[in-house]
PDB file of C-alpha atoms in Angstrom:
ATOM      1  CA  MET V   1      -3.289  18.663 -61.158  1.00  0.00           C
ATOM      2  CA  ALA V   2      -6.098  17.529 -59.019  1.00  0.00           C
ATOM      3  CA  LEU V   3      -4.632  19.420 -55.947  1.00  0.00           C
ATOM      4  CA  HIS V   4      -4.719  22.536 -58.208  1.00  0.00           C
ATOM      5  CA  TYR V   5      -8.393  22.093 -58.867  1.00  0.00           C
ATOM      6  CA  LEU V   6      -8.961  21.312 -55.440  1.00  0.00           C
ATOM      7  CA  GLY V   7      -7.449  24.269 -54.260  1.00  0.00           C
ATOM      8  CA  LEU V   8      -9.147  26.210 -56.556  1.00  0.00           C
ATOM      9  CA  ALA V   9     -12.701  24.971 -55.460  1.00  0.00           C
ATOM     10  CA  VAL V  10     -11.651  25.689 -51.801  1.00  0.00           C
ATOM     11  CA  ALA V  11     -10.637  29.319 -52.724  1.00  0.00           C
ATOM     12  CA  ALA V  12     -14.013  29.993 -54.638  1.00  0.00           C
ATOM     13  CA  VAL V  13     -15.890  28.697 -51.797  1.00  0.00           C
ATOM     14  CA  GLY V  14     -13.755  31.008 -49.173  1.00  0.00           C
ATOM     15  CA  ILE V  15     -14.347  33.810 -51.597  1.00  0.00           C
ATOM     16  CA  ARG V  16     -17.961  33.498 -52.129  1.00  0.00           C
ATOM     17  CA  TYR V  17     -18.690  33.240 -48.405  1.00  0.00           C
ATOM     18  CA  LYS V  18     -16.164  36.013 -47.371  1.00  0.00           C
ATOM     19  CA  GLY V  19     -17.952  38.562 -45.073  1.00  0.00           C
ATOM     20  CA  GLN V  20     -21.129  36.201 -44.985  1.00  0.00           C
ATOM     21  CA  GLY V  21     -20.257  34.220 -41.972  1.00  0.00           C
ATOM     22  CA  ARG V  22     -19.792  30.190 -42.281  1.00  0.00           C
ATOM     23  CA  PRO V  23     -21.110  28.789 -45.383  1.00  0.00           C
ATOM     24  CA  THR V  24     -24.325  26.670 -44.365  1.00  0.00           C
ATOM     25  CA  PHE V  25     -22.536  23.388 -45.116  1.00  0.00           C
ATOM     26  CA  ALA V  26     -20.055  24.425 -42.465  1.00  0.00           C
ATOM     27  CA  ALA V  27     -22.625  25.025 -39.481  1.00  0.00           C
ATOM     28  CA  ALA V  28     -21.352  23.450 -36.315  1.00  0.00           C
ATOM     29  CA  PRO V  29     -23.038  20.210 -35.786  1.00  0.00           C
ATOM     30  CA  SER V  30     -23.996  18.799 -32.266  1.00  0.00           C
ATOM     31  CA  PRO V  31     -21.001  17.322 -30.906  1.00  0.00           C
ATOM     32  CA  PHE V  32     -22.785  14.417 -29.853  1.00  0.00           C
ATOM     33  CA  VAL V  33     -25.975  12.606 -30.774  1.00  0.00           C
ATOM     34  CA  GLY V  34     -27.549   9.606 -28.833  1.00  0.00           C
ATOM     35  CA  GLY V  35     -30.704   7.506 -28.841  1.00  0.00           C
ATOM     36  CA  SER V  36     -32.116   3.990 -28.315  1.00  0.00           C
ATOM     37  CA  SER V  37     -32.950   1.873 -31.278  1.00  0.00           C
ATOM     38  CA  ALA V  38     -35.370   0.436 -29.172  1.00  0.00           C
ATOM     39  CA  THR V  39     -37.293   3.729 -28.593  1.00  0.00           C
ATOM     40  CA  ALA V  40     -36.710   4.999 -32.286  1.00  0.00           C
ATOM     41  CA  GLU V  41     -39.777   6.440 -33.744  1.00  0.00           C
ATOM     42  CA  MET V  42     -40.214   4.292 -37.009  1.00  0.00           C
ATOM     43  CA  THR V  43     -41.802   5.498 -39.975  1.00  0.00           C
ATOM     44  CA  PRO V  44     -42.900   3.462 -43.241  1.00  0.00           C
ATOM     45  CA  LEU V  45     -40.143   2.923 -45.728  1.00  0.00           C
ATOM     46  CA  PRO V  46     -41.809   0.924 -48.509  1.00  0.00           C
ATOM     47  CA  ILE V  47     -39.432  -1.251 -50.412  1.00  0.00           C
ATOM     48  CA  GLU V  48     -39.915  -0.626 -54.344  1.00  0.00           C
ATOM     49  CA  PRO V  49     -42.493  -3.176 -55.392  1.00  0.00           C
ATOM     50  CA  ASP V  50     -40.521  -4.070 -58.353  1.00  0.00           C
ATOM     51  CA  TRP V  51     -37.524  -4.968 -56.134  1.00  0.00           C
ATOM     52  CA  VAL V  52     -40.045  -7.671 -54.167  1.00  0.00           C
ATOM     53  CA  ILE V  53     -39.419 -11.168 -55.037  1.00  0.00           C
ATOM     54  CA  ALA V  54     -41.562 -13.243 -52.329  1.00  0.00           C
ATOM     55  CA  GLY V  55     -43.663 -12.234 -49.567  1.00  0.00           C
ATOM     56  CA  ASP V  56     -44.796  -8.635 -48.238  1.00  0.00           C
ATOM     57  CA  PRO V  57     -41.933  -7.372 -46.508  1.00  0.00           C
ATOM     58  CA  GLN V  58     -42.923  -4.101 -44.668  1.00  0.00           C
ATOM     59  CA  ALA V  59     -39.753  -1.801 -44.018  1.00  0.00           C
ATOM     60  CA  ARG V  60     -39.610   1.160 -41.675  1.00  0.00           C
ATOM     61  CA  TYR V  61     -36.619   3.581 -40.777  1.00  0.00           C
ATOM     62  CA  CYS V  62     -35.787   6.225 -38.223  1.00  0.00           C
ATOM     63  CA  ALA V  63     -33.003   8.599 -39.125  1.00  0.00           C
ATOM     64  CA  HIS V  64     -30.684   9.128 -36.273  1.00  0.00           C
ATOM     65  CA  SER V  65     -27.786  11.472 -37.581  1.00  0.00           C
ATOM     66  CA  GLN V  66     -26.274  13.043 -40.576  1.00  0.00           C
ATOM     67  CA  ALA V  67     -23.034  14.563 -41.127  1.00  0.00           C
ATOM     68  CA  VAL V  68     -22.598  18.307 -41.664  1.00  0.00           C
ATOM     69  CA  ASP V  69     -21.504  17.636 -45.378  1.00  0.00           C
ATOM     70  CA  LYS V  70     -24.509  15.387 -45.939  1.00  0.00           C
ATOM     71  CA  PHE V  71     -22.062  12.901 -47.309  1.00  0.00           C
ATOM     72  CA  ALA V  72     -22.723  10.420 -44.253  1.00  0.00           C
ATOM     73  CA  ALA V  73     -25.809   9.436 -42.174  1.00  0.00           C
ATOM     74  CA  THR V  74     -26.639   6.766 -39.443  1.00  0.00           C
ATOM     75  CA  GLY V  75     -30.179   5.290 -39.043  1.00  0.00           C
ATOM     76  CA  VAL V  76     -31.994   2.385 -37.870  1.00  0.00           C
ATOM     77  CA  TRP V  77     -34.163   0.330 -40.248  1.00  0.00           C
ATOM     78  CA  ASP V  78     -36.048  -2.937 -39.726  1.00  0.00           C
ATOM     79  CA  CYS V  79     -38.208  -5.095 -41.712  1.00  0.00           C
ATOM     80  CA  THR V  80     -40.737  -7.911 -41.823  1.00  0.00           C
ATOM     81  CA  ALA V  81     -40.431 -11.378 -43.646  1.00  0.00           C
ATOM     82  CA  GLY V  82     -40.013 -11.439 -47.236  1.00  0.00           C
ATOM     83  CA  THR V  83     -37.466 -11.746 -49.966  1.00  0.00           C
ATOM     84  CA  PHE V  84     -36.346  -8.562 -52.140  1.00  0.00           C
ATOM     85  CA  ARG V  85     -33.427  -7.235 -54.087  1.00  0.00           C
ATOM     86  CA  TRP V  86     -31.862  -4.061 -52.583  1.00  0.00           C
ATOM     87  CA  TYR V  87     -29.811  -1.403 -54.423  1.00  0.00           C
ATOM     88  CA  PHE V  88     -27.175   0.276 -52.397  1.00  0.00           C
ATOM     89  CA  GLY V  89     -26.686   3.790 -53.611  1.00  0.00           C
ATOM     90  CA  TRP V  90     -24.017   4.631 -51.055  1.00  0.00           C
ATOM     91  CA  ASP V  91     -21.536   2.688 -49.109  1.00  0.00           C
ATOM     92  CA  GLU V  92     -23.292   1.175 -46.428  1.00  0.00           C
ATOM     93  CA  THR V  93     -22.299  -0.855 -43.202  1.00  0.00           C
ATOM     94  CA  VAL V  94     -25.025  -2.545 -41.185  1.00  0.00           C
ATOM     95  CA  VAL V  95     -24.738  -3.874 -37.757  1.00  0.00           C
ATOM     96  CA  ILE V  96     -27.560  -6.476 -36.877  1.00  0.00           C
ATOM     97  CA  LEU V  97     -29.373  -5.746 -33.700  1.00  0.00           C
ATOM     98  CA  GLU V  98     -32.423  -8.259 -33.745  1.00  0.00           C
ATOM     99  CA  GLY V  99     -33.467 -11.212 -36.123  1.00  0.00           C
ATOM    100  CA  GLU V 100     -31.399 -12.469 -39.027  1.00  0.00           C
ATOM    101  CA  VAL V 101     -31.123 -11.990 -42.743  1.00  0.00           C
ATOM    102  CA  HIS V 102     -29.644 -14.308 -45.465  1.00  0.00           C
ATOM    103  CA  ILE V 103     -28.010 -12.059 -48.155  1.00  0.00           C
ATOM    104  CA  ARG V 104     -26.766 -13.204 -51.815  1.00  0.00           C
ATOM    105  CA  ALA V 105     -24.461 -10.489 -53.117  1.00  0.00           C
ATOM    106  CA  GLU V 106     -23.861  -9.869 -56.942  1.00  0.00           C
ATOM    107  CA  ASP V 107     -20.842 -12.076 -57.060  1.00  0.00           C
ATOM    108  CA  GLY V 108     -22.990 -15.120 -55.881  1.00  0.00           C
ATOM    109  CA  SER V 109     -21.582 -15.116 -52.458  1.00  0.00           C
ATOM    110  CA  GLU V 110     -24.171 -15.663 -49.486  1.00  0.00           C
ATOM    111  CA  ARG V 111     -23.878 -14.983 -45.908  1.00  0.00           C
ATOM    112  CA  THR V 112     -26.423 -14.985 -42.824  1.00  0.00           C
ATOM    113  CA  LEU V 113     -26.328 -11.927 -40.544  1.00  0.00           C
ATOM    114  CA  GLY V 114     -27.531 -12.218 -37.002  1.00  0.00           C
ATOM    115  CA  PRO V 115     -27.489 -10.079 -33.965  1.00  0.00           C
ATOM    116  CA  GLY V 116     -24.064  -8.433 -33.407  1.00  0.00           C
ATOM    117  CA  ASP V 117     -22.761  -9.363 -37.156  1.00  0.00           C
ATOM    118  CA  VAL V 118     -21.705  -6.702 -39.325  1.00  0.00           C
ATOM    119  CA  GLY V 119     -21.978  -6.503 -43.172  1.00  0.00           C
ATOM    120  CA  TYR V 120     -20.506  -3.702 -45.560  1.00  0.00           C
ATOM    121  CA  PHE V 121     -22.234  -3.211 -49.127  1.00  0.00           C
ATOM    122  CA  ARG V 122     -20.037  -1.105 -51.486  1.00  0.00           C
ATOM    123  CA  GLY V 123     -22.240   1.575 -53.204  1.00  0.00           C
ATOM    124  CA  GLY V 124     -23.737   0.959 -56.671  1.00  0.00           C
ATOM    125  CA  THR V 125     -24.477  -2.752 -56.009  1.00  0.00           C
ATOM    126  CA  TRP V 126     -27.383  -5.073 -55.606  1.00  0.00           C
ATOM    127  CA  ALA V 127     -27.884  -7.856 -53.070  1.00  0.00           C
ATOM    128  CA  THR V 128     -30.641 -10.041 -52.539  1.00  0.00           C
ATOM    129  CA  TRP V 129     -32.147  -9.953 -49.139  1.00  0.00           C
ATOM    130  CA  HIS V 130     -34.459 -12.925 -47.466  1.00  0.00           C
ATOM    131  CA  ILE V 131     -35.755 -12.474 -44.134  1.00  0.00           C
ATOM    132  CA  ASP V 132     -37.490 -15.297 -42.362  1.00  0.00           C
ATOM    133  CA  THR V 133     -39.202 -13.291 -39.649  1.00  0.00           C
ATOM    134  CA  TYR V 134     -37.955  -9.994 -38.926  1.00  0.00           C
ATOM    135  CA  VAL V 135     -34.553  -7.959 -38.866  1.00  0.00           C
ATOM    136  CA  LYS V 136     -33.524  -4.900 -37.460  1.00  0.00           C
ATOM    137  CA  LYS V 137     -30.371  -3.173 -38.065  1.00  0.00           C
ATOM    138  CA  ILE V 138     -28.459   0.177 -37.581  1.00  0.00           C
ATOM    139  CA  ALA V 139     -27.226   1.144 -41.031  1.00  0.00           C
ATOM    140  CA  PHE V 140     -23.989   3.628 -41.352  1.00  0.00           C
ATOM    141  CA  VAL V 141     -24.124   5.032 -44.948  1.00  0.00           C
ATOM    142  CA  ARG V 142     -21.595   7.111 -46.531  1.00  0.00           C
ATOM    143  CA  LYS V 143     -21.566   8.746 -50.259  1.00  0.00           C
ATOM    144  CA  PRO V 144     -17.911   8.066 -51.723  1.00  0.00           C
ATOM    145  CA  LEU V 145     -16.064  10.746 -53.138  1.00  0.00           C
ATOM    146  CA  PRO V 146     -15.384  11.057 -56.725  1.00  0.00           C
ATOM    147  CA  MET V 147     -12.362   9.214 -57.653  1.00  0.00           C
ATOM    148  CA  PRO V 148     -10.367  12.297 -58.758  1.00  0.00           C
ATOM    149  CA  LEU V 149     -11.224  14.022 -55.204  1.00  0.00           C
ATOM    150  CA  SER V 150     -10.444  10.666 -53.494  1.00  0.00           C
ATOM    151  CA  TYR V 151      -6.982  10.668 -54.945  1.00  0.00           C
ATOM    152  CA  ALA V 152      -6.247  14.170 -54.018  1.00  0.00           C
ATOM    153  CA  PHE V 153      -7.773  13.825 -50.547  1.00  0.00           C
ATOM    154  CA  ARG V 154      -5.416  10.758 -50.046  1.00  0.00           C
ATOM    155  CA  ALA V 155      -2.271  12.485 -51.642  1.00  0.00           C
ATOM    156  CA  TRP V 156      -2.904  15.690 -49.210  1.00  0.00           C
ATOM    157  CA  ALA V 157      -3.025  13.237 -46.299  1.00  0.00           C
ATOM    158  CA  LYS V 158      -0.113  11.528 -46.919  1.00  0.00           C
ATOM    159  CA  PHE V 159       1.940  14.695 -46.557  1.00  0.00           C
ATOM    160  CA  MET V 160       0.102  15.907 -43.655  1.00  0.00           C
ATOM    161  CA  PRO V 161       2.007  15.194 -40.422  1.00  0.00           C
ATOM    162  CA  LYS V 162       0.859  12.220 -38.407  1.00  0.00           C
ATOM    163  CA  LYS V 163      -0.912  13.195 -35.047  1.00  0.00           C
ATOM    164  CA  LYS V 164      -0.075  11.248 -32.002  1.00  0.00           C
ATOM    165  CA  ALA V 165      -2.773   9.612 -29.738  1.00  0.00           C
ATOM    166  CA  ALA V 166      -3.818  12.049 -27.226  1.00  0.00           C
ATOM    167  CA  LEU V 167      -3.307   9.583 -24.423  1.00  0.00           C
ATOM    168  CA  ALA V 168      -0.152   7.239 -24.288  1.00  0.00           C
ATOM    169  CA  ALA V 169      -1.244   3.570 -23.332  1.00  0.00           C
TER     170      ALA V 169
END
């Protein structure tokens, strides 16, 4: 049933844009976006004052890239010392570039992440961040599909032929 609705949605989009060229969300993205986190032009991204627990953490951000469908993005984020709660509205994977952060998740688990460490935060969750001096990270964010679409996509993918690697080892 979900595949039926997915097919109807795709057909509706196709009919709507017939003769108008490609829909705006399907515009061809740049095939490569490169840059250096060291030279990223950081702009202030204030932390919600109600989320701050201690100190005066000052956060900054620089957008790097965004998927054509706007369901995924990458950016560089940094922050000075302080303790605050952070709400992850989207799934987020982080790679720490500089400094370190002490994290306490909603389930009570704690972890310190430093340069080279990777962390994943599920969308819709909170975590407490404690930064002793400074932290800089790359953030990869992804908006999850609604569960019915996710199930439909998985079912569709299961029946698609598997592609073999272009280069054999």
